[in-house]
Coordinates of C-alpha atoms and ligand atoms in Angstrom, one line a residue:
M3 CA 17.4 14.8 -5.3
I4 CA 15.0 15.2 -2.2
D5 CA 12.3 13.3 -3.7
F6 CA 8.7 13.7 -2.1
R7 CA 6.7 12.4 -4.8
S8 CA 6.2 8.7 -3.5
D9 CA 7.8 6.5 -0.9
T10 CA 8.0 4.2 -4.1
V11 CA 11.6 5.9 -5.0
T12 CA 13.8 4.8 -2.4
R13 CA 16.9 3.1 -3.4
P14 CA 18.2 -0.1 -2.0
S15 CA 20.9 0.2 0.8
E16 CA 24.2 -1.2 0.7
K17 CA 23.1 -3.8 3.1
M18 CA 20.6 -4.9 0.4
R19 CA 23.0 -4.8 -2.7
T20 CA 25.5 -6.8 -0.7
A21 CA 22.5 -9.3 -0.1
I22 CA 21.5 -9.2 -3.8
A23 CA 25.0 -9.8 -4.8
S24 CA 25.3 -12.9 -2.9
A25 CA 21.9 -14.4 -2.8
L26 CA 21.6 -18.2 -3.5
V27 CA 19.3 -18.7 -6.3
G28 CA 17.3 -21.3 -8.3
D29 CA 14.5 -21.3 -10.8
D30 CA 11.7 -20.3 -8.8
V31 CA 8.9 -21.4 -11.2
Y32 CA 10.4 -25.1 -10.4
G33 CA 10.3 -24.0 -6.8
D34 CA 14.0 -24.2 -7.0
D35 CA 14.9 -20.6 -5.4
P36 CA 16.0 -21.1 -1.8
T37 CA 15.9 -17.4 -1.2
V38 CA 12.4 -16.9 -2.3
N39 CA 11.3 -19.8 -0.7
H40 CA 12.9 -18.6 2.5
L41 CA 11.2 -15.1 2.0
E42 CA 7.6 -16.9 1.5
Q43 CA 8.1 -19.1 4.3
F44 CA 9.3 -16.2 6.5
A45 CA 6.6 -13.9 5.7
A46 CA 3.9 -16.7 6.0
Q47 CA 4.6 -17.3 9.6
R48 CA 5.7 -13.6 10.5
H49 CA 2.2 -12.7 9.6
G50 CA 0.3 -15.4 10.7
F51 CA -0.7 -17.1 7.4
A52 CA 0.0 -20.7 6.0
A53 CA 1.3 -19.5 2.9
A54 CA 2.9 -17.0 1.2
L55 CA 3.7 -16.0 -2.9
F56 CA 6.5 -13.4 -4.0
C57 CA 4.8 -11.2 -6.5
S58 CA 6.4 -8.4 -9.0
S59 CA 4.0 -5.7 -7.6
G60 CA 1.4 -4.5 -5.3
T61 CA -0.9 -4.5 -8.3
Q62 CA 0.0 -7.9 -9.4
A63 CA -0.8 -9.2 -5.8
N64 CA -3.8 -7.5 -5.6
L65 CA -5.1 -8.6 -8.9
L66 CA -4.0 -12.3 -8.0
A67 CA -5.7 -12.3 -4.5
L68 CA -9.1 -11.1 -6.6
M69 CA -8.6 -13.7 -9.0
A70 CA -8.0 -16.4 -6.4
H71 CA -11.0 -15.4 -4.4
C72 CA -13.1 -14.8 -7.4
E73 CA -14.4 -16.5 -10.5
R74 CA -15.3 -15.1 -13.8
G75 CA -18.9 -13.2 -12.8
D76 CA -18.1 -12.8 -9.2
E77 CA -17.8 -9.4 -7.6
Y78 CA -16.1 -7.6 -5.0
L79 CA -17.1 -4.9 -2.4
C80 CA -14.3 -2.0 -2.4
G81 CA -13.8 1.5 -1.6
Q82 CA -14.6 4.1 -4.4
Q83 CA -11.0 5.3 -3.4
A84 CA -9.5 1.9 -3.6
H85 CA -6.2 1.2 -5.1
N86 CA -7.4 -1.9 -6.4
Y87 CA -10.3 0.1 -8.1
K88 CA -9.2 3.0 -9.4
F89 CA -5.5 2.6 -9.8
E90 CA -4.9 -0.7 -10.9
G91 CA -5.9 -0.3 -15.0
G92 CA -9.4 -2.1 -14.2
G93 CA -7.5 -5.2 -13.9
A94 CA -9.8 -7.2 -12.1
A95 CA -12.6 -6.3 -14.8
V96 CA -9.9 -6.9 -17.7
L97 CA -8.1 -9.9 -16.8
G98 CA -10.2 -11.4 -14.4
S99 CA -13.7 -11.1 -15.5
I100 CA -14.5 -9.9 -11.9
Q101 CA -16.8 -6.8 -11.3
P102 CA -15.9 -4.2 -8.6
Q103 CA -18.9 -3.1 -6.7
P104 CA -17.1 0.2 -5.2
I105 CA -18.7 2.0 -2.1
E106 CA -18.1 5.6 -1.1
N107 CA -15.0 5.9 1.5
E108 CA -16.1 7.5 4.6
K109 CA -13.9 10.4 5.7
D110 CA -11.5 8.3 7.8
G111 CA -11.2 5.4 4.9
T112 CA -13.6 2.9 6.4
L113 CA -16.6 1.7 4.4
D114 CA -20.2 1.8 6.1
F115 CA -21.3 -1.5 6.7
A116 CA -25.0 -0.7 6.1
K117 CA -23.9 0.8 2.6
L118 CA -21.8 -2.6 2.1
A119 CA -24.9 -4.9 2.7
A120 CA -26.9 -2.9 0.8
A121 CA -24.7 -3.5 -2.4
I122 CA -24.6 -7.6 -1.6
K123 CA -26.6 -8.8 -4.5
P124 CA -29.2 -11.6 -4.1
N125 CA -28.4 -15.0 -5.6
D126 CA -30.4 -14.5 -8.8
P127 CA -29.0 -14.7 -12.3
H128 CA -29.6 -11.2 -12.8
F129 CA -26.7 -10.2 -10.6
A130 CA -23.0 -10.7 -10.3
R131 CA -22.3 -12.9 -7.2
T132 CA -20.8 -11.1 -4.2
K133 CA -17.8 -13.0 -2.9
L134 CA -15.1 -10.6 -1.4
L135 CA -14.8 -7.5 0.5
S136 CA -11.4 -5.5 -0.2
L137 CA -10.0 -3.1 2.3
E138 CA -7.2 -0.8 2.5
N139 CA -5.1 0.1 5.1
T140 CA -3.3 2.3 5.6
I141 CA -5.7 4.3 2.8
N142 CA -4.5 7.7 2.0
G143 CA -2.0 8.0 4.9
K144 CA -4.9 7.0 7.1
V145 CA -5.1 4.2 9.3
L146 CA -8.1 2.0 9.9
P147 CA -9.1 1.3 13.5
L148 CA -8.3 -2.2 14.9
S149 CA -12.0 -2.0 16.2
Y150 CA -13.5 -1.4 12.6
L151 CA -11.2 -4.7 11.1
A152 CA -12.9 -6.5 14.0
K153 CA -16.1 -5.4 12.9
A154 CA -15.4 -6.0 9.4
R155 CA -14.4 -9.7 10.0
E156 CA -17.9 -10.2 11.6
F157 CA -19.5 -8.8 8.7
V158 CA -17.8 -10.8 6.3
N159 CA -18.9 -13.9 8.3
Q160 CA -22.5 -13.4 8.5
H161 CA -23.0 -12.5 5.0
N162 CA -20.6 -15.5 3.8
L163 CA -17.8 -13.1 2.2
K164 CA -14.1 -13.4 2.3
L165 CA -12.0 -10.6 3.1
H166 CA -9.2 -9.2 1.5
L167 CA -6.6 -6.4 2.6
D168 CA -4.7 -4.4 0.2
G169 CA -1.7 -3.7 2.7
A170 CA 0.6 -2.3 0.3
R171 CA 1.6 0.2 3.5
V172 CA 0.3 -1.9 6.3
Y173 CA 3.3 -1.7 8.1
N174 CA 2.9 2.0 8.3
A175 CA -0.5 1.0 10.1
A176 CA 1.0 -1.2 12.5
V177 CA 3.8 1.0 13.6
A178 CA 1.3 4.2 14.0
Q179 CA -0.8 2.1 16.3
N180 CA 2.3 0.6 18.0
V181 CA 0.7 -3.1 17.5
D182 CA 2.4 -6.0 16.2
I183 CA 1.4 -6.9 12.5
T184 CA -0.3 -9.9 13.5
E185 CA -3.1 -7.7 15.4
I186 CA -4.1 -6.2 11.9
T187 CA -3.4 -9.1 9.6
Q188 CA -5.6 -11.8 12.1
H189 CA -8.7 -10.5 10.7
F190 CA -7.9 -11.4 6.7
D191 CA -8.4 -13.8 4.4
S192 CA -5.6 -12.6 2.3
V193 CA -3.1 -9.7 2.6
S194 CA -0.9 -8.0 0.2
I195 CA 2.1 -6.3 1.1
C196 CA 4.6 -3.7 -0.7
L197 CA 8.1 -4.4 0.2
S198 CA 9.1 -1.6 -2.5
K199 CA 7.6 1.6 -0.6
G200 CA 8.6 2.5 2.8
L201 CA 10.2 -0.9 3.5
G202 CA 12.5 0.0 0.9
A203 CA 13.2 -3.1 -1.3
P204 CA 13.7 -2.0 -5.1
I205 CA 10.8 -4.7 -6.4
G206 CA 8.4 -7.0 -4.7
S207 CA 5.2 -7.5 -2.9
L208 CA 3.8 -10.4 -0.9
L209 CA 0.4 -12.2 -1.1
L210 CA -0.5 -13.9 2.1
G211 CA -3.0 -16.5 2.7
D212 CA -4.2 -20.3 3.0
E213 CA -2.5 -22.9 0.8
Q214 CA -5.4 -23.3 -1.3
L215 CA -5.7 -19.7 -2.2
I216 CA -1.9 -19.2 -2.9
A217 CA -1.9 -22.4 -4.9
K218 CA -4.2 -20.6 -7.3
A219 CA -2.4 -17.0 -7.1
R220 CA 0.7 -19.1 -7.9
R221 CA -1.3 -20.6 -11.4
W222 CA -2.4 -17.2 -12.3
R223 CA 0.8 -15.5 -11.4
K224 CA 2.6 -17.5 -13.9
V225 CA -0.1 -17.1 -16.9
L226 CA 0.2 -13.4 -16.0
G227 CA 4.1 -13.5 -17.0
G228 CA 4.9 -13.5 -13.3
G229 CA 7.1 -16.9 -13.1
M230 CA 10.5 -14.7 -12.5
R231 CA 12.9 -17.5 -12.4
Q232 CA 16.3 -16.5 -10.2
A233 CA 13.8 -14.2 -8.2
G234 CA 16.1 -14.7 -5.2
L235 CA 17.9 -11.5 -6.1
L236 CA 14.8 -9.6 -5.1
A237 CA 13.5 -11.7 -2.5
A238 CA 17.1 -11.1 -0.5
A239 CA 16.4 -7.7 -0.7
G240 CA 12.8 -8.2 0.6
H241 CA 13.7 -10.1 3.5
I242 CA 16.0 -7.2 4.9
A243 CA 13.2 -4.9 4.2
L244 CA 10.9 -7.1 6.3
T245 CA 13.5 -7.5 9.1
E246 CA 15.4 -4.3 9.1
N247 CA 13.2 -1.4 8.0
V248 CA 9.9 -1.5 9.9
A249 CA 10.8 0.0 13.2
R250 CA 12.1 3.0 11.4
L251 CA 8.6 4.0 9.7
A252 CA 8.0 5.7 13.0
D253 CA 10.9 8.2 12.0
D254 CA 9.1 9.0 8.9
H255 CA 5.7 9.0 10.4
A256 CA 7.4 12.0 12.9
N257 CA 8.8 13.7 9.8
A258 CA 5.6 13.9 8.1
R259 CA 3.9 15.7 11.1
Y260 CA 7.2 17.9 11.6
L261 CA 6.6 18.8 7.9
G262 CA 3.0 19.6 8.1
E263 CA 3.8 21.9 11.3
C264 CA 6.3 23.4 9.5
L265 CA 4.0 24.0 6.3
N266 CA 1.2 25.4 8.5
E267 CA 3.5 28.4 9.4
L268 CA 3.4 29.4 5.6
S269 CA 0.8 31.6 4.2
G270 CA -1.1 29.7 1.5
F271 CA -0.4 26.3 2.7
E272 CA -2.3 24.3 5.4
V273 CA -2.1 20.9 6.5
N274 CA -4.4 19.2 8.9
I275 CA -2.2 17.5 11.6
N276 CA -4.9 15.5 13.0
H277 CA -5.0 13.8 9.7
T278 CA -1.1 13.2 9.3
E279 CA -1.1 9.9 10.8
T280 CA 1.5 8.2 9.0
N281 CA 4.2 8.9 6.5
M282 CA 2.3 11.3 4.1
V283 CA 1.1 14.9 4.0
F284 CA -1.4 16.4 2.3
V285 CA -1.3 19.9 1.7
K286 CA -4.2 22.7 0.6
I287 CA -1.9 25.3 -1.4
D288 CA -4.0 28.6 -2.1
P289 CA -5.2 28.3 -5.7
S290 CA -3.4 32.0 -5.7
I291 CA -0.3 29.9 -5.9
D292 CA 1.0 28.3 -9.3
V293 CA 1.9 24.8 -8.4
H294 CA 3.3 23.9 -11.7
A295 CA 5.7 27.2 -11.4
L296 CA 6.8 26.0 -7.7
A297 CA 7.4 22.6 -8.9
S298 CA 9.6 23.6 -11.4
A299 CA 11.6 26.2 -9.2
L300 CA 12.0 23.4 -6.6
K301 CA 13.2 21.1 -9.1
Q302 CA 15.8 23.4 -9.7
R303 CA 17.2 22.9 -6.6
D304 CA 16.9 19.2 -6.8
I305 CA 13.8 19.0 -5.0
L306 CA 10.9 16.9 -6.7
V307 CA 7.3 17.2 -5.8
S308 CA 4.0 16.5 -7.6
P309 CA 2.5 19.5 -8.6
S310 CA -1.2 19.8 -7.4
N311 CA -3.2 22.0 -5.1
L312 CA -3.7 19.3 -2.7
M313 CA -0.3 18.4 -2.9
R314 CA 0.9 14.6 -1.4
L315 CA 4.1 14.7 0.0
V316 CA 5.8 11.3 1.1
M317 CA 8.3 10.6 3.8
H318 CA 10.6 7.5 3.5
L319 CA 13.9 6.2 4.4
D320 CA 15.7 8.7 1.9
I321 CA 14.4 12.0 3.6
N322 CA 15.6 13.2 6.8
R323 CA 15.2 16.3 9.2
S324 CA 17.6 18.3 7.6
D325 CA 16.0 17.7 3.9
I326 CA 13.0 18.8 5.1
E327 CA 14.3 22.1 6.8
L328 CA 16.1 22.6 3.3
F329 CA 13.1 21.8 1.3
I330 CA 11.0 24.5 3.8
Q331 CA 13.8 27.1 2.9
C332 CA 13.7 26.6 -0.7
L333 CA 10.0 26.7 -0.5
K334 CA 9.8 30.0 1.1
Y335 CA 12.5 31.4 -1.3
S336 CA 10.7 29.9 -4.2
L337 CA 7.5 31.7 -3.1
K338 CA 9.1 35.2 -2.7
G339 CA 10.9 34.9 -6.1
Ligands
PLP26 C1 1.4 1.3 -4.5 C2 -0.1 0.9 -4.1 C3 -0.4 -0.7 -4.7 C4 0.2 -0.9 -5.9 O1 1.6 -1.3 -5.8 P1 2.7 -1.6 -7.1 O2 3.9 -1.9 -6.5 O3 2.8 0.2 -7.4 O4 1.8 -2.1 -8.0 C5 -1.6 -1.1 -4.2 N1 -2.4 -0.9 -3.3 C6 -1.8 0.5 -2.6 C7 -2.5 1.0 -1.6 C8 -0.6 1.2 -3.2 O5 -0.4 2.5 -2.3

């Protein structure tokens, strides 16, 4: 199968499977799992934070960050397109009694500071208490400029807010900008990172923050059913994801541009290559093309895509150049048929 639906579909490498099989483990709820402890210490130091927490998923890591920064009746500012507003089941409101205040994202994925400032509530019992700004990087495959992150830091300092990054794909941003990850993470009070997307681990995310924030998040993780016992099996794979699978993200980005160029040669398909900054290709497909029929035809050839006339194709470590070439061939064939 060549699976373009997401970078979550990668399967653990032989090296990961071997590390999983031989991982030293203990009960992590007692703090006894040496492999989890090692991953958390490594991750904290690597990203310039005092502490880290190994979480079951990116959704959990984001929710824990929101619940650690905010109390009942507080609110966080975020993008209308933010994953932790739109795609996480309303968890902050449902489970945290925290109100989201979404702001329309600009075309480049940023949030406008004047619009954000206007949304901050005065200290008055009519209103929720605005506590946090949450950004996302990458957002829909786009990279937030480093200068914007520095301005976001100034903005939150000025308004006495905290700053969280949903960094599910923050390594894609760092690789695309050709900077060390700390150039990005330095601006934030907390960062969540998915190990199970482009970095190729089977399960798991990290939350980074100071000691106090991570202690609160650890408590909420247990309350939410995220105390995972011998989780070192997963942390072993997570460590390999962080140490071995970062540099190769550049291949995914190059493959995305290559795929975009190939698609632009087909009539009825349009990709804005300038917006293809990381591992995602967004293809506008002419309404005359039945995308559901197309997806079914491709599936018969062991190629998986999500049917949409604004189709998202995602590159990852299980897709190489020849897979892309095969995909283009099958696409041409299916369109003819
Ligand atoms: C995937 C994703 C998440 C959530 O991660 P899960 O592990 O799927 O829960 C959060 N934020 C962004 C931007 C994501 O892409």
